[in-house]
Tab-separated table of C-alpha atoms in Angstrom:
chain	number	residue	atom	x	y	z
A	1	MET	CA	-0.081	-0.016	-0.215
A	2	LYS	CA	1.301	3.452	-0.967
A	3	LEU	CA	-0.080	5.589	1.972
A	4	SER	CA	-1.417	5.200	5.540
A	5	ILE	CA	-2.846	7.855	7.478
A	6	ILE	CA	-3.302	7.391	11.230
A	7	VAL	CA	-5.777	9.424	13.321
A	8	PRO	CA	-6.246	9.123	17.157
A	9	ILE	CA	-9.665	9.925	18.304
A	10	TYR	CA	-10.898	11.246	21.717
A	11	ASN	CA	-14.443	12.660	22.014
A	12	GLU	CA	-14.366	14.131	18.160
A	13	GLU	CA	-18.034	13.194	17.276
A	14	LYS	CA	-18.686	16.562	15.832
A	15	ILE	CA	-15.529	16.745	13.705
A	16	ILE	CA	-15.354	13.349	12.411
A	17	PRO	CA	-17.412	13.781	9.311
A	18	GLU	CA	-15.587	16.871	8.267
A	19	LEU	CA	-12.176	15.194	9.210
A	20	HIS	CA	-12.995	12.400	7.094
A	21	ARG	CA	-13.925	14.242	4.179
A	22	ARG	CA	-10.984	16.493	4.215
A	23	ILE	CA	-8.619	13.581	4.607
A	24	ILE	CA	-10.183	11.478	1.732
A	25	LYS	CA	-9.814	14.607	-0.385
A	26	SER	CA	-6.083	15.115	0.522
A	27	ALA	CA	-5.311	11.337	0.003
A	28	GLU	CA	-6.509	11.392	-3.356
A	29	VAL	CA	-4.486	13.949	-4.501
A	30	ILE	CA	-1.472	11.447	-3.901
A	31	THR	CA	-2.881	8.243	-4.692
A	32	ASP	CA	-5.929	5.975	-5.013
A	33	ASP	CA	-3.756	3.356	-3.113
A	34	TYR	CA	-4.211	4.558	0.622
A	35	GLU	CA	-5.927	3.527	3.959
A	36	ILE	CA	-7.349	5.503	7.021
A	37	ILE	CA	-6.694	4.303	10.228
A	38	PHE	CA	-8.926	5.707	13.127
A	39	VAL	CA	-7.923	4.834	16.748
A	40	ASN	CA	-10.678	5.450	19.165
A	41	ASP	CA	-8.808	6.119	22.480
A	42	GLY	CA	-11.848	5.334	24.968
A	43	SER	CA	-13.929	8.145	23.674
A	44	LYS	CA	-17.020	8.797	26.117
A	45	ASP	CA	-19.392	10.350	23.337
A	46	ASN	CA	-20.498	8.768	19.935
A	47	SER	CA	-17.125	8.966	18.165
A	48	ILE	CA	-17.025	4.958	17.812
A	49	PHE	CA	-20.441	4.909	16.129
A	50	GLN	CA	-19.349	7.520	13.746
A	51	LEU	CA	-16.149	5.607	12.869
A	52	GLN	CA	-18.096	2.387	12.456
A	53	SER	CA	-20.474	4.245	10.012
A	54	ILE	CA	-17.652	5.663	7.954
A	55	ALA	CA	-15.884	2.098	7.778
A	56	SER	CA	-19.020	0.395	6.694
A	57	SER	CA	-19.431	2.946	3.873
A	58	HIS	CA	-15.856	3.610	2.937
A	59	LYS	CA	-13.859	0.658	2.230
A	60	LYS	CA	-10.567	2.351	2.792
A	61	SER	CA	-11.578	3.547	6.172
A	62	PHE	CA	-10.598	1.480	9.352
A	63	TYR	CA	-11.199	1.801	13.096
A	64	ILE	CA	-9.532	0.452	16.184
A	65	ASN	CA	-11.573	0.886	19.292
A	66	PHE	CA	-9.792	0.585	22.615
A	67	SER	CA	-11.294	-0.918	25.835
A	68	ARG	CA	-10.474	2.112	27.694
A	69	ASN	CA	-8.372	5.590	27.470
A	70	PHE	CA	-4.813	4.412	26.813
A	71	GLY	CA	-3.610	7.842	25.832
A	72	HIS	CA	-2.622	9.538	22.822
A	73	GLN	CA	0.631	8.094	22.041
A	74	ILE	CA	-0.330	4.608	22.705
A	75	ALA	CA	-3.350	5.250	20.215
A	76	VAL	CA	-0.775	6.312	17.494
A	77	SER	CA	1.342	3.514	18.285
A	78	ALA	CA	-1.520	0.939	17.818
A	79	GLY	CA	-2.120	2.558	14.366
A	80	LEU	CA	1.625	2.081	13.514
A	81	ASP	CA	1.200	-1.528	14.545
A	82	ASN	CA	-1.542	-2.057	12.145
A	83	CYS	CA	-0.831	0.286	8.939
A	84	LYS	CA	0.505	-1.272	5.784
A	85	GLY	CA	1.545	1.904	3.891
A	86	ASP	CA	5.175	2.566	2.352
A	87	ALA	CA	4.619	5.961	3.798
A	88	VAL	CA	2.583	6.863	6.916
A	89	VAL	CA	1.002	10.118	8.047
A	90	ILE	CA	0.188	10.670	11.856
A	91	ILE	CA	-2.482	13.431	12.060
A	92	ASP	CA	-4.677	14.395	15.459
A	93	GLY	CA	-8.239	14.242	14.974
A	94	ASP	CA	-9.254	17.872	16.068
A	95	LEU	CA	-8.627	19.455	12.822
A	96	GLN	CA	-6.000	21.752	14.295
A	97	ASP	CA	-3.526	20.138	11.980
A	98	PRO	CA	-4.848	20.748	8.394
A	99	PRO	CA	-5.358	17.382	6.295
A	100	GLU	CA	-4.611	19.619	3.259
A	101	LEU	CA	-0.812	19.818	4.261
A	102	ILE	CA	-0.553	15.987	3.546
A	103	PRO	CA	0.018	16.506	-0.092
A	104	GLU	CA	2.931	18.679	0.683
A	105	LEU	CA	4.393	16.282	3.136
A	106	TYR	CA	4.247	13.475	0.843
A	107	LYS	CA	5.986	15.833	-2.124
A	108	LYS	CA	8.969	16.172	0.489
A	109	HIS	CA	9.025	12.377	1.105
A	110	LYS	CA	9.394	11.818	-2.401
A	111	GLU	CA	12.342	14.083	-2.673
A	112	GLY	CA	14.142	11.397	-0.309
A	113	PHE	CA	13.266	12.415	3.123
A	114	GLU	CA	12.249	9.457	5.238
A	115	VAL	CA	10.695	11.837	7.955
A	116	VAL	CA	8.905	15.078	7.293
A	117	TYR	CA	7.421	16.890	10.108
A	118	ALA	CA	4.820	19.831	10.161
A	119	LYS	CA	6.347	22.950	12.098
A	120	ARG	CA	3.999	25.256	13.569
A	121	GLU	CA	4.769	29.162	12.753
A	122	ASN	CA	1.415	30.353	14.374
A	123	ARG	CA	-0.928	28.550	17.019
A	124	GLU	CA	-4.578	30.229	16.468
A	125	GLY	CA	-7.116	29.968	19.386
A	126	GLU	CA	-4.835	28.752	21.855
A	127	SER	CA	-4.174	30.558	25.385
A	128	LEU	CA	-1.428	32.757	26.014
A	129	PHE	CA	-0.676	30.087	28.754
A	130	LYS	CA	-0.555	27.220	26.417
A	131	LYS	CA	1.743	29.156	23.806
A	132	ILE	CA	4.293	29.912	26.681
A	133	SER	CA	4.237	26.645	28.315
A	134	ALA	CA	4.663	24.645	24.894
A	135	LYS	CA	7.433	27.117	23.972
A	136	PHE	CA	9.108	26.638	27.153
A	137	PHE	CA	8.753	22.958	27.287
A	138	TYR	CA	10.195	22.408	23.637
A	139	ARG	CA	13.497	24.380	24.587
A	140	THR	CA	13.867	22.831	27.959
A	141	LEU	CA	13.537	19.651	26.347
A	142	SER	CA	16.066	20.622	23.618
A	143	SER	CA	18.618	21.836	26.314
A	144	LEU	CA	18.395	18.523	28.446
A	145	THR	CA	18.496	15.807	25.619
A	146	SER	CA	21.305	14.996	23.475
A	147	ILE	CA	19.296	14.419	20.496
A	148	ASP	CA	17.990	17.094	18.075
A	149	ILE	CA	14.104	17.188	18.596
A	150	PRO	CA	12.800	19.678	16.197
A	151	LEU	CA	11.144	22.749	18.217
A	152	ASP	CA	7.436	23.706	17.869
A	153	THR	CA	6.396	20.457	16.248
A	154	GLY	CA	3.829	17.984	17.530
A	155	ASP	CA	2.957	14.246	15.832
A	156	PHE	CA	1.871	15.673	12.701
A	157	ARG	CA	4.071	14.306	10.228
A	158	LEU	CA	4.914	11.732	7.479
A	159	ILE	CA	7.406	8.795	7.966
A	160	ASP	CA	8.618	6.085	5.851
A	161	LYS	CA	7.790	2.383	6.385
A	162	LYS	CA	11.359	1.917	7.494
A	163	ILE	CA	10.891	4.334	10.482
A	164	VAL	CA	7.708	2.587	11.614
A	165	GLU	CA	9.797	-0.696	11.638
A	166	CYS	CA	12.284	0.864	13.824
A	167	LEU	CA	9.588	2.151	16.177
A	168	LYS	CA	8.174	-1.260	16.444
A	169	GLN	CA	11.372	-2.402	17.824
A	170	MET	CA	11.205	0.076	20.649
A	171	PRO	CA	9.544	-1.732	23.528
A	172	GLU	CA	9.203	1.123	26.144
A	173	LYS	CA	5.887	1.530	27.609
A	174	ASN	CA	6.208	5.491	28.129
A	175	LYS	CA	6.041	6.416	24.699
A	176	PHE	CA	7.211	9.901	23.472
A	177	LEU	CA	7.062	9.487	19.608
A	178	ARG	CA	8.459	12.722	18.264
A	179	GLY	CA	11.555	12.106	20.402
A	180	GLN	CA	12.058	8.392	19.379
A	181	ILE	CA	11.447	9.259	15.727
A	182	SER	CA	14.441	12.245	16.195
A	183	TRP	CA	16.501	9.538	17.796
A	184	ILE	CA	16.310	7.097	14.889
A	185	GLY	CA	17.597	9.549	12.495
A	186	PHE	CA	17.658	9.404	8.816
A	187	ASN	CA	17.175	12.175	6.453
A	188	GLN	CA	14.591	14.484	8.077
A	189	THR	CA	12.876	17.964	7.233
A	190	ALA	CA	10.195	20.542	7.980
A	191	VAL	CA	7.072	21.862	6.361
A	192	TYR	CA	5.942	25.015	7.900
A	193	PHE	CA	2.092	25.675	8.646
A	194	ASN	CA	-0.178	27.834	10.552
A	195	ARG	CA	-2.089	25.829	13.134
A	196	ASP	CA	-6.092	26.341	13.112
A	197	LYS	CA	-8.114	26.833	16.091
A	198	ARG	CA	-10.296	23.985	17.878
A	199	LYS	CA	-13.665	24.042	16.139
A	200	TYR	CA	-15.413	22.061	18.580
A	201	GLY	CA	-15.152	20.732	22.149
A	202	LYS	CA	-12.115	21.114	24.404
A	203	SER	CA	-8.467	19.820	24.153
A	204	GLY	CA	-7.918	16.651	25.372
A	205	TYR	CA	-4.703	17.569	26.982
A	206	PRO	CA	-5.143	19.725	30.455
A	207	LEU	CA	-2.395	21.016	32.186
A	208	SER	CA	-1.966	17.356	34.403
A	209	LYS	CA	-1.513	15.503	30.758
A	210	MET	CA	0.721	17.984	29.490
A	211	LEU	CA	3.034	17.722	32.556
A	212	SER	CA	2.820	13.786	32.444
A	213	PHE	CA	3.692	13.956	28.796
A	214	ALA	CA	6.574	16.279	29.295
A	215	ILE	CA	8.086	14.132	32.246
A	216	ASP	CA	7.706	11.345	29.878
A	217	GLY	CA	9.798	13.237	27.299
A	218	ILE	CA	12.461	14.350	29.532
A	219	THR	CA	12.962	10.818	31.360
A	220	SER	CA	12.797	9.016	28.013
A	221	PHE	CA	15.616	11.076	26.554
A	222	SER	CA	17.728	12.440	29.310
A	223	ASP	CA	19.588	11.546	32.662
A	224	LYS	CA	20.420	15.107	33.280
A	225	PRO	CA	17.752	15.434	36.089
A	226	LEU	CA	19.527	12.413	37.777
A	227	THR	CA	22.926	14.276	37.245
A	228	PHE	CA	21.274	17.276	38.876
A	229	VAL	CA	20.135	15.395	41.970
A	230	THR	CA	23.678	13.975	42.521
A	231	ARG	CA	25.615	17.319	42.088
A	232	THR	CA	22.970	18.964	44.188
A	233	GLY	CA	23.440	16.379	46.851
A	234	ILE	CA	27.424	17.043	46.651
A	235	PHE	CA	27.012	20.658	47.086
A	236	LEU	CA	24.773	20.503	49.816
A	237	SER	CA	27.196	18.004	51.620
A	238	PHE	CA	29.954	20.425	50.996
A	239	PHE	CA	28.117	23.287	52.123
A	240	SER	CA	26.873	21.657	55.274
A	241	LEU	CA	30.545	20.694	55.985
A	242	LEU	CA	31.644	24.249	55.801
A	243	ILE	CA	28.770	25.332	58.067
A	244	ILE	CA	29.985	22.564	60.730
A	245	LEU	CA	33.377	23.676	60.691
A	246	TYR	CA	32.468	27.513	61.295
A	247	ALA	CA	30.072	26.276	63.983
A	248	ILE	CA	33.174	24.569	65.572
A	249	PHE	CA	35.671	27.289	64.966
A	250	SER	CA	33.180	29.833	66.408
A	251	HIS	CA	32.490	27.894	69.572
A	252	PHE	CA	36.089	26.875	70.436
A	253	ILE	CA	38.163	29.746	69.303
A	254	LEU	CA	35.768	32.754	68.963
A	255	LYS	CA	33.781	31.525	72.082
A	256	GLU	CA	30.642	32.495	70.472
A	257	THR	CA	27.841	29.736	70.127
A	258	ILE	CA	25.540	30.087	67.177
A	259	THR	CA	21.786	29.919	68.246
A	260	GLY	CA	18.915	30.683	66.400
A	261	TRP	CA	15.616	28.514	66.148
A	262	THR	CA	14.379	30.408	62.938
A	263	SER	CA	17.769	29.580	61.021
A	264	LEU	CA	17.713	26.103	62.090
A	265	ILE	CA	14.052	25.527	60.925
A	266	ILE	CA	14.724	27.269	57.500
A	267	SER	CA	17.797	25.222	56.677
A	268	SER	CA	15.992	21.971	57.696
A	269	MET	CA	13.038	22.838	55.435
A	270	PHE	CA	15.412	23.846	52.534
A	271	ILE	CA	17.286	20.478	52.920
A	272	GLY	CA	13.964	18.481	53.371
A	273	SER	CA	12.447	19.968	50.459
A	274	VAL	CA	15.592	19.282	48.048
A	275	GLN	CA	15.315	15.601	49.362
A	276	LEU	CA	11.717	15.511	48.427
A	277	VAL	CA	12.408	16.579	44.844
A	278	SER	CA	15.554	14.445	44.539
A	279	VAL	CA	13.383	11.269	45.678
A	280	GLY	CA	10.638	12.539	43.288
A	281	ILE	CA	13.015	12.688	40.280
A	282	ILE	CA	14.552	9.505	41.053
A	283	GLY	CA	11.070	7.906	41.553
A	284	GLU	CA	9.914	8.830	38.062
A	285	TYR	CA	12.693	6.906	36.467
A	286	ILE	CA	12.188	3.983	38.985
A	287	SER	CA	8.418	4.085	37.781
A	288	ARG	CA	9.330	4.007	34.091
A	289	ILE	CA	11.313	0.948	34.839
A	290	ASN	CA	8.854	-0.593	36.900
A	291	ASN	CA	6.098	-0.256	33.837
A	292	ASN	CA	8.648	-1.955	31.632
A	293	VAL	CA	9.321	-4.676	33.874
A	294	LEU	CA	5.637	-5.506	34.292
A	295	ASP	CA	5.644	-5.941	30.436
A	296	ARG	CA	1.767	-5.575	30.164
A	297	PRO	CA	0.127	-5.155	26.701
A	298	LEU	CA	0.636	-1.376	25.560
A	299	TYR	CA	-3.162	-1.474	24.794
A	300	ILE	CA	-6.182	-3.607	24.505
A	301	ILE	CA	-8.344	-3.667	21.631
A	302	LYS	CA	-12.084	-4.132	22.353
A	303	GLU	CA	-12.951	-4.283	18.517
A	304	THR	CA	-11.706	-3.294	14.968
A	305	ASN	CA	-12.582	-4.071	11.540
A	306	ILE	CA	-8.853	-4.483	10.435
A	307	LEU	CA	-8.349	-8.055	9.307
């Protein structure tokens, strides 16, 4: 098959008909040999019924219905596990990423690029906080990791089949696909676009999910937080030794005993907070080790029309 288009869906029943029409129109500019794979990630609305109706009337459309919500990255991974295309497009189901860009992504792919990612120039309809936090996240991630993860890009991209095969060989449970694809390498380039504002509903990524996603990205591709914990511990140990030496010198030489309940409490709270943060950072890494050791299935499919 020439082209596969993977679309994760979460509570998008109002958007699905228009989304499907626009994807078909864009795909047929490229080829008649294509497939569209919708992955319903435990939607609470009627999204699955929309997808079943589309699949029954359009033979090139398929759906995967999860048993519950497993998360965006897992939904995309399920699509990658089941796609057949030589070129694979990943696009969100909220129409903020325009399907009309797919032919341009494919054109770049035909020039010899294995990865063509869509890079946002503008983000319409998003709050100032969302824009600032997203910009801060991408730049922080870039400074912490040793690989070159493109700034201001999401999962909207085209990847070659060989990239898909490489991703299937990565067994980690806490997926961060944009980082994994950058880590794989090959020839990569960008196509610029303006991101549209959301037409219906609200984002499936509230602040809590954004933070979790950010932690997944950092812990998957950087050990600098652990290095920070170690260096902070060494610095505080050295600083504490100096205070102890000064206290001994003050008591026996200067004949002045250091007193002060306030300074004692402040220093104890400071050291205690550093210890808690350090334990939390280490715990995040241990949690990810535990998830992989348990070796549970990445997702559970309730039903699908993919043979």
